[in-house]
Amino acid sequence: MLTADAFGVLPPISRLTPEQAMYHFLSGYTARVAGTEKGMGNAPQATFSTCFGAPFMPRHPTVYAKMLGERISRHKAQCWLVNTGWSGGAYGTGQRMAIAHTRALVRAALDGTLGQAPVRQERHFGLYVPESCAEVPADVLDARKTWSDKDAYDDMAREVAKRFEGNFKKFEPHVGDTVKQAAIRAAV
């Protein structure tokens, strides 16, 4: 799955459990930035487009999430969330993810080497982040380490997590407990 986090808090790639894949598929998180859409102003806006294509889904989104989960299970697929957004700060402060890093991460995910890398669970979003990848500096893999002001990162991560939490409320009555457990909860 592909996102462009303009707030600079998501890692450049995360290995997802099947339940996390269903959750992120339902969420469809990305951000809109100035210059990409009319009437945006200067600040990025978080947006959630269910199944990464909400206007084109005639059935309830949880039908598609369940189908995704079944296919992940049947084919033993490994799912990844790739973030091509910002690093080192939000839009206007940080910089866009380096395309060379994104390409190296996607190549490693596709050839299976990234799936073998040790991972750590990121604390704000519960994402499993590889600790290493050839051609990508280790600090780039940890979104918090790319920020000079770690407290500012934590504040922004909590704000984005709150947005995820608020968005998911509409799906909670329709999904099983395992997907609910994979949901992002904002730290207090």
Tab-separated table of C-alpha atoms in Angstrom:
chain	number	residue	atom	x	y	z
A	1	MET	CA	0.000	0.000	0.000
A	2	LEU	CA	1.191	3.491	-0.744
A	3	THR	CA	0.829	6.655	1.300
A	4	ALA	CA	2.377	10.109	1.213
A	5	ASP	CA	2.518	11.344	4.802
A	6	ALA	CA	3.035	15.107	4.624
A	7	PHE	CA	3.413	15.285	8.407
A	8	GLY	CA	6.726	13.389	8.413
A	9	VAL	CA	5.833	10.858	11.106
A	10	LEU	CA	5.365	7.567	9.267
A	11	PRO	CA	8.407	5.444	8.440
A	12	PRO	CA	9.371	5.027	4.781
A	13	ILE	CA	8.261	1.389	4.880
A	14	SER	CA	6.489	-0.825	7.394
A	15	ARG	CA	5.799	-4.544	7.401
A	16	LEU	CA	2.123	-5.093	8.149
A	17	THR	CA	0.416	-7.992	9.850
A	18	PRO	CA	-2.681	-9.189	7.969
A	19	GLU	CA	-4.847	-7.318	10.488
A	20	GLN	CA	-2.807	-4.139	10.071
A	21	ALA	CA	-3.107	-4.506	6.297
A	22	MET	CA	-6.885	-4.681	6.602
A	23	TYR	CA	-6.878	-1.683	8.959
A	24	HIS	CA	-4.681	0.459	6.690
A	25	PHE	CA	-6.692	-0.602	3.645
A	26	LEU	CA	-9.863	0.572	5.381
A	27	SER	CA	-8.167	3.783	6.485
A	28	GLY	CA	-6.632	4.715	3.122
A	29	TYR	CA	-4.504	7.422	4.746
A	30	THR	CA	-2.547	9.945	2.735
A	31	ALA	CA	-2.168	13.711	2.722
A	32	ARG	CA	-3.013	16.424	0.276
A	33	VAL	CA	-0.444	19.170	-0.168
A	34	ALA	CA	-0.439	22.628	-1.674
A	35	GLY	CA	0.129	22.594	-5.403
A	36	THR	CA	-1.435	19.182	-5.930
A	37	GLU	CA	-5.078	20.176	-5.605
A	38	LYS	CA	-7.019	23.364	-6.167
A	39	GLY	CA	-7.896	25.463	-3.120
A	40	MET	CA	-5.491	23.760	-0.731
A	41	GLY	CA	-3.782	26.771	0.802
A	42	ASN	CA	-0.310	26.262	2.275
A	43	ALA	CA	-0.891	23.609	4.940
A	44	PRO	CA	-1.083	19.887	4.206
A	45	GLN	CA	-4.354	18.123	4.963
A	46	ALA	CA	-4.679	14.551	6.181
A	47	THR	CA	-7.180	12.612	4.135
A	48	PHE	CA	-8.620	9.141	4.465
A	49	SER	CA	-9.907	7.536	1.275
A	50	THR	CA	-11.258	4.165	2.280
A	51	CYS	CA	-9.658	1.295	0.377
A	52	PHE	CA	-7.486	3.978	-1.287
A	53	GLY	CA	-10.391	4.593	-3.660
A	54	ALA	CA	-13.579	5.308	-1.684
A	55	PRO	CA	-15.633	6.852	-4.509
A	56	PHE	CA	-15.275	3.667	-6.550
A	57	MET	CA	-16.398	1.140	-3.918
A	58	PRO	CA	-20.066	0.166	-4.360
A	59	ARG	CA	-20.081	-2.215	-1.360
A	60	HIS	CA	-19.409	-1.456	2.268
A	61	PRO	CA	-15.622	-1.025	2.712
A	62	THR	CA	-15.396	-3.854	5.218
A	63	VAL	CA	-16.450	-6.291	2.460
A	64	TYR	CA	-13.264	-5.368	0.563
A	65	ALA	CA	-11.124	-5.486	3.710
A	66	LYS	CA	-12.399	-8.978	4.464
A	67	MET	CA	-11.612	-10.047	0.881
A	68	LEU	CA	-8.106	-8.634	1.282
A	69	GLY	CA	-7.609	-10.523	4.544
A	70	GLU	CA	-8.769	-13.779	2.950
A	71	ARG	CA	-6.358	-13.374	0.052
A	72	ILE	CA	-3.460	-12.496	2.335
A	73	SER	CA	-4.159	-15.662	4.291
A	74	ARG	CA	-4.678	-17.890	1.258
A	75	HIS	CA	-1.528	-16.729	-0.511
A	76	LYS	CA	0.553	-16.086	2.617
A	77	ALA	CA	1.291	-12.637	1.227
A	78	GLN	CA	3.526	-10.176	3.023
A	79	CYS	CA	2.067	-6.669	3.023
A	80	TRP	CA	3.982	-3.417	3.224
A	81	LEU	CA	2.987	0.192	3.768
A	82	VAL	CA	5.280	2.410	1.673
A	83	ASN	CA	5.449	6.094	2.574
A	84	THR	CA	6.769	8.450	-0.103
A	85	GLY	CA	5.933	11.556	1.937
A	86	TRP	CA	8.130	13.704	4.137
A	87	SER	CA	11.050	12.928	6.415
A	88	GLY	CA	12.817	15.042	9.033
A	89	GLY	CA	9.752	17.207	9.594
A	90	ALA	CA	6.399	17.998	8.111
A	91	TYR	CA	5.770	19.572	4.717
A	92	GLY	CA	7.517	22.951	4.684
A	93	THR	CA	10.153	21.871	7.223
A	94	GLY	CA	11.280	18.379	6.282
A	95	GLN	CA	12.095	17.028	2.869
A	96	ARG	CA	10.461	14.516	0.577
A	97	MET	CA	11.616	10.910	0.957
A	98	ALA	CA	14.560	10.284	-1.307
A	99	ILE	CA	13.413	8.353	-4.367
A	100	ALA	CA	16.605	6.273	-4.217
A	101	HIS	CA	15.657	5.115	-0.716
A	102	THR	CA	12.083	4.330	-1.739
A	103	ARG	CA	13.309	2.321	-4.733
A	104	ALA	CA	15.799	0.376	-2.582
A	105	LEU	CA	13.099	-0.412	-0.018
A	106	VAL	CA	10.585	-1.554	-2.634
A	107	ARG	CA	13.222	-3.710	-4.375
A	108	ALA	CA	14.134	-5.321	-1.042
A	109	ALA	CA	10.466	-5.934	-0.218
A	110	LEU	CA	9.817	-7.494	-3.630
A	111	ASP	CA	12.870	-9.746	-3.614
A	112	GLY	CA	12.144	-10.914	-0.047
A	113	THR	CA	15.292	-9.608	1.650
A	114	LEU	CA	13.414	-6.938	3.588
A	115	GLY	CA	11.059	-9.579	4.954
A	116	GLN	CA	14.070	-11.276	6.537
A	117	ALA	CA	15.346	-8.114	8.243
A	118	PRO	CA	14.802	-7.716	11.981
A	119	VAL	CA	12.008	-5.286	12.802
A	120	ARG	CA	11.081	-3.096	15.736
A	121	GLN	CA	7.571	-1.985	16.585
A	122	GLU	CA	7.163	1.759	16.288
A	123	ARG	CA	5.454	3.193	19.383
A	124	HIS	CA	2.975	5.717	17.962
A	125	PHE	CA	1.434	3.651	15.177
A	126	GLY	CA	2.354	0.066	16.090
A	127	LEU	CA	4.030	-0.401	12.718
A	128	TYR	CA	6.800	-2.968	12.239
A	129	VAL	CA	9.785	-1.117	10.857
A	130	PRO	CA	12.816	-2.911	9.381
A	131	GLU	CA	16.000	-2.097	11.248
A	132	SER	CA	18.143	-2.235	8.133
A	133	CYS	CA	18.029	-2.279	4.360
A	134	ALA	CA	20.873	-2.150	1.870
A	135	GLU	CA	21.312	1.296	0.312
A	136	VAL	CA	19.205	3.016	3.021
A	137	PRO	CA	20.751	4.663	6.106
A	138	ALA	CA	19.377	3.113	9.312
A	139	ASP	CA	18.302	6.522	10.642
A	140	VAL	CA	16.057	7.025	7.599
A	141	LEU	CA	14.077	3.923	8.595
A	142	ASP	CA	13.207	5.496	11.964
A	143	ALA	CA	11.053	8.553	11.252
A	144	ARG	CA	11.668	9.993	14.731
A	145	LYS	CA	15.442	9.939	14.239
A	146	THR	CA	15.128	12.112	11.128
A	147	TRP	CA	13.673	14.982	13.174
A	148	SER	CA	16.061	17.349	14.987
A	149	ASP	CA	13.330	18.115	17.566
A	150	LYS	CA	12.189	14.746	18.958
A	151	ASP	CA	9.446	16.340	21.114
A	152	ALA	CA	7.995	18.013	18.024
A	153	TYR	CA	7.997	14.616	16.292
A	154	ASP	CA	6.147	13.033	19.235
A	155	ASP	CA	3.569	15.851	19.245
A	156	MET	CA	2.961	15.523	15.497
A	157	ALA	CA	2.812	11.711	15.707
A	158	ARG	CA	0.173	11.924	18.460
A	159	GLU	CA	-1.836	14.378	16.329
A	160	VAL	CA	-1.737	12.095	13.275
A	161	ALA	CA	-2.586	9.074	15.467
A	162	LYS	CA	-5.673	10.962	16.752
A	163	ARG	CA	-6.765	11.454	13.151
A	164	PHE	CA	-6.416	7.727	12.473
A	165	GLU	CA	-8.358	6.943	15.641
A	166	GLY	CA	-11.177	9.341	14.767
A	167	ASN	CA	-11.428	8.041	11.205
A	168	PHE	CA	-11.638	4.403	12.292
A	169	LYS	CA	-14.635	4.861	14.607
A	170	LYS	CA	-16.995	4.390	11.646
A	171	PHE	CA	-15.530	0.933	10.938
A	172	GLU	CA	-15.262	-0.452	14.473
A	173	PRO	CA	-18.823	-1.849	14.584
A	174	HIS	CA	-18.165	-3.740	11.335
A	175	VAL	CA	-14.792	-5.419	11.903
A	176	GLY	CA	-13.585	-8.277	14.061
A	177	ASP	CA	-11.601	-7.988	17.257
A	178	THR	CA	-8.248	-8.700	15.596
A	179	VAL	CA	-8.599	-5.719	13.252
A	180	LYS	CA	-9.796	-3.560	16.170
A	181	GLN	CA	-6.653	-4.575	18.075
A	182	ALA	CA	-4.495	-3.537	15.113
A	183	ALA	CA	-6.095	-0.072	15.048
A	184	ILE	CA	-3.977	2.955	15.865
A	185	ARG	CA	-4.810	4.507	19.227
A	186	ALA	CA	-3.509	7.945	20.119
A	187	ALA	CA	-1.302	7.994	23.206
A	188	VAL	CA	-2.490	10.332	25.910
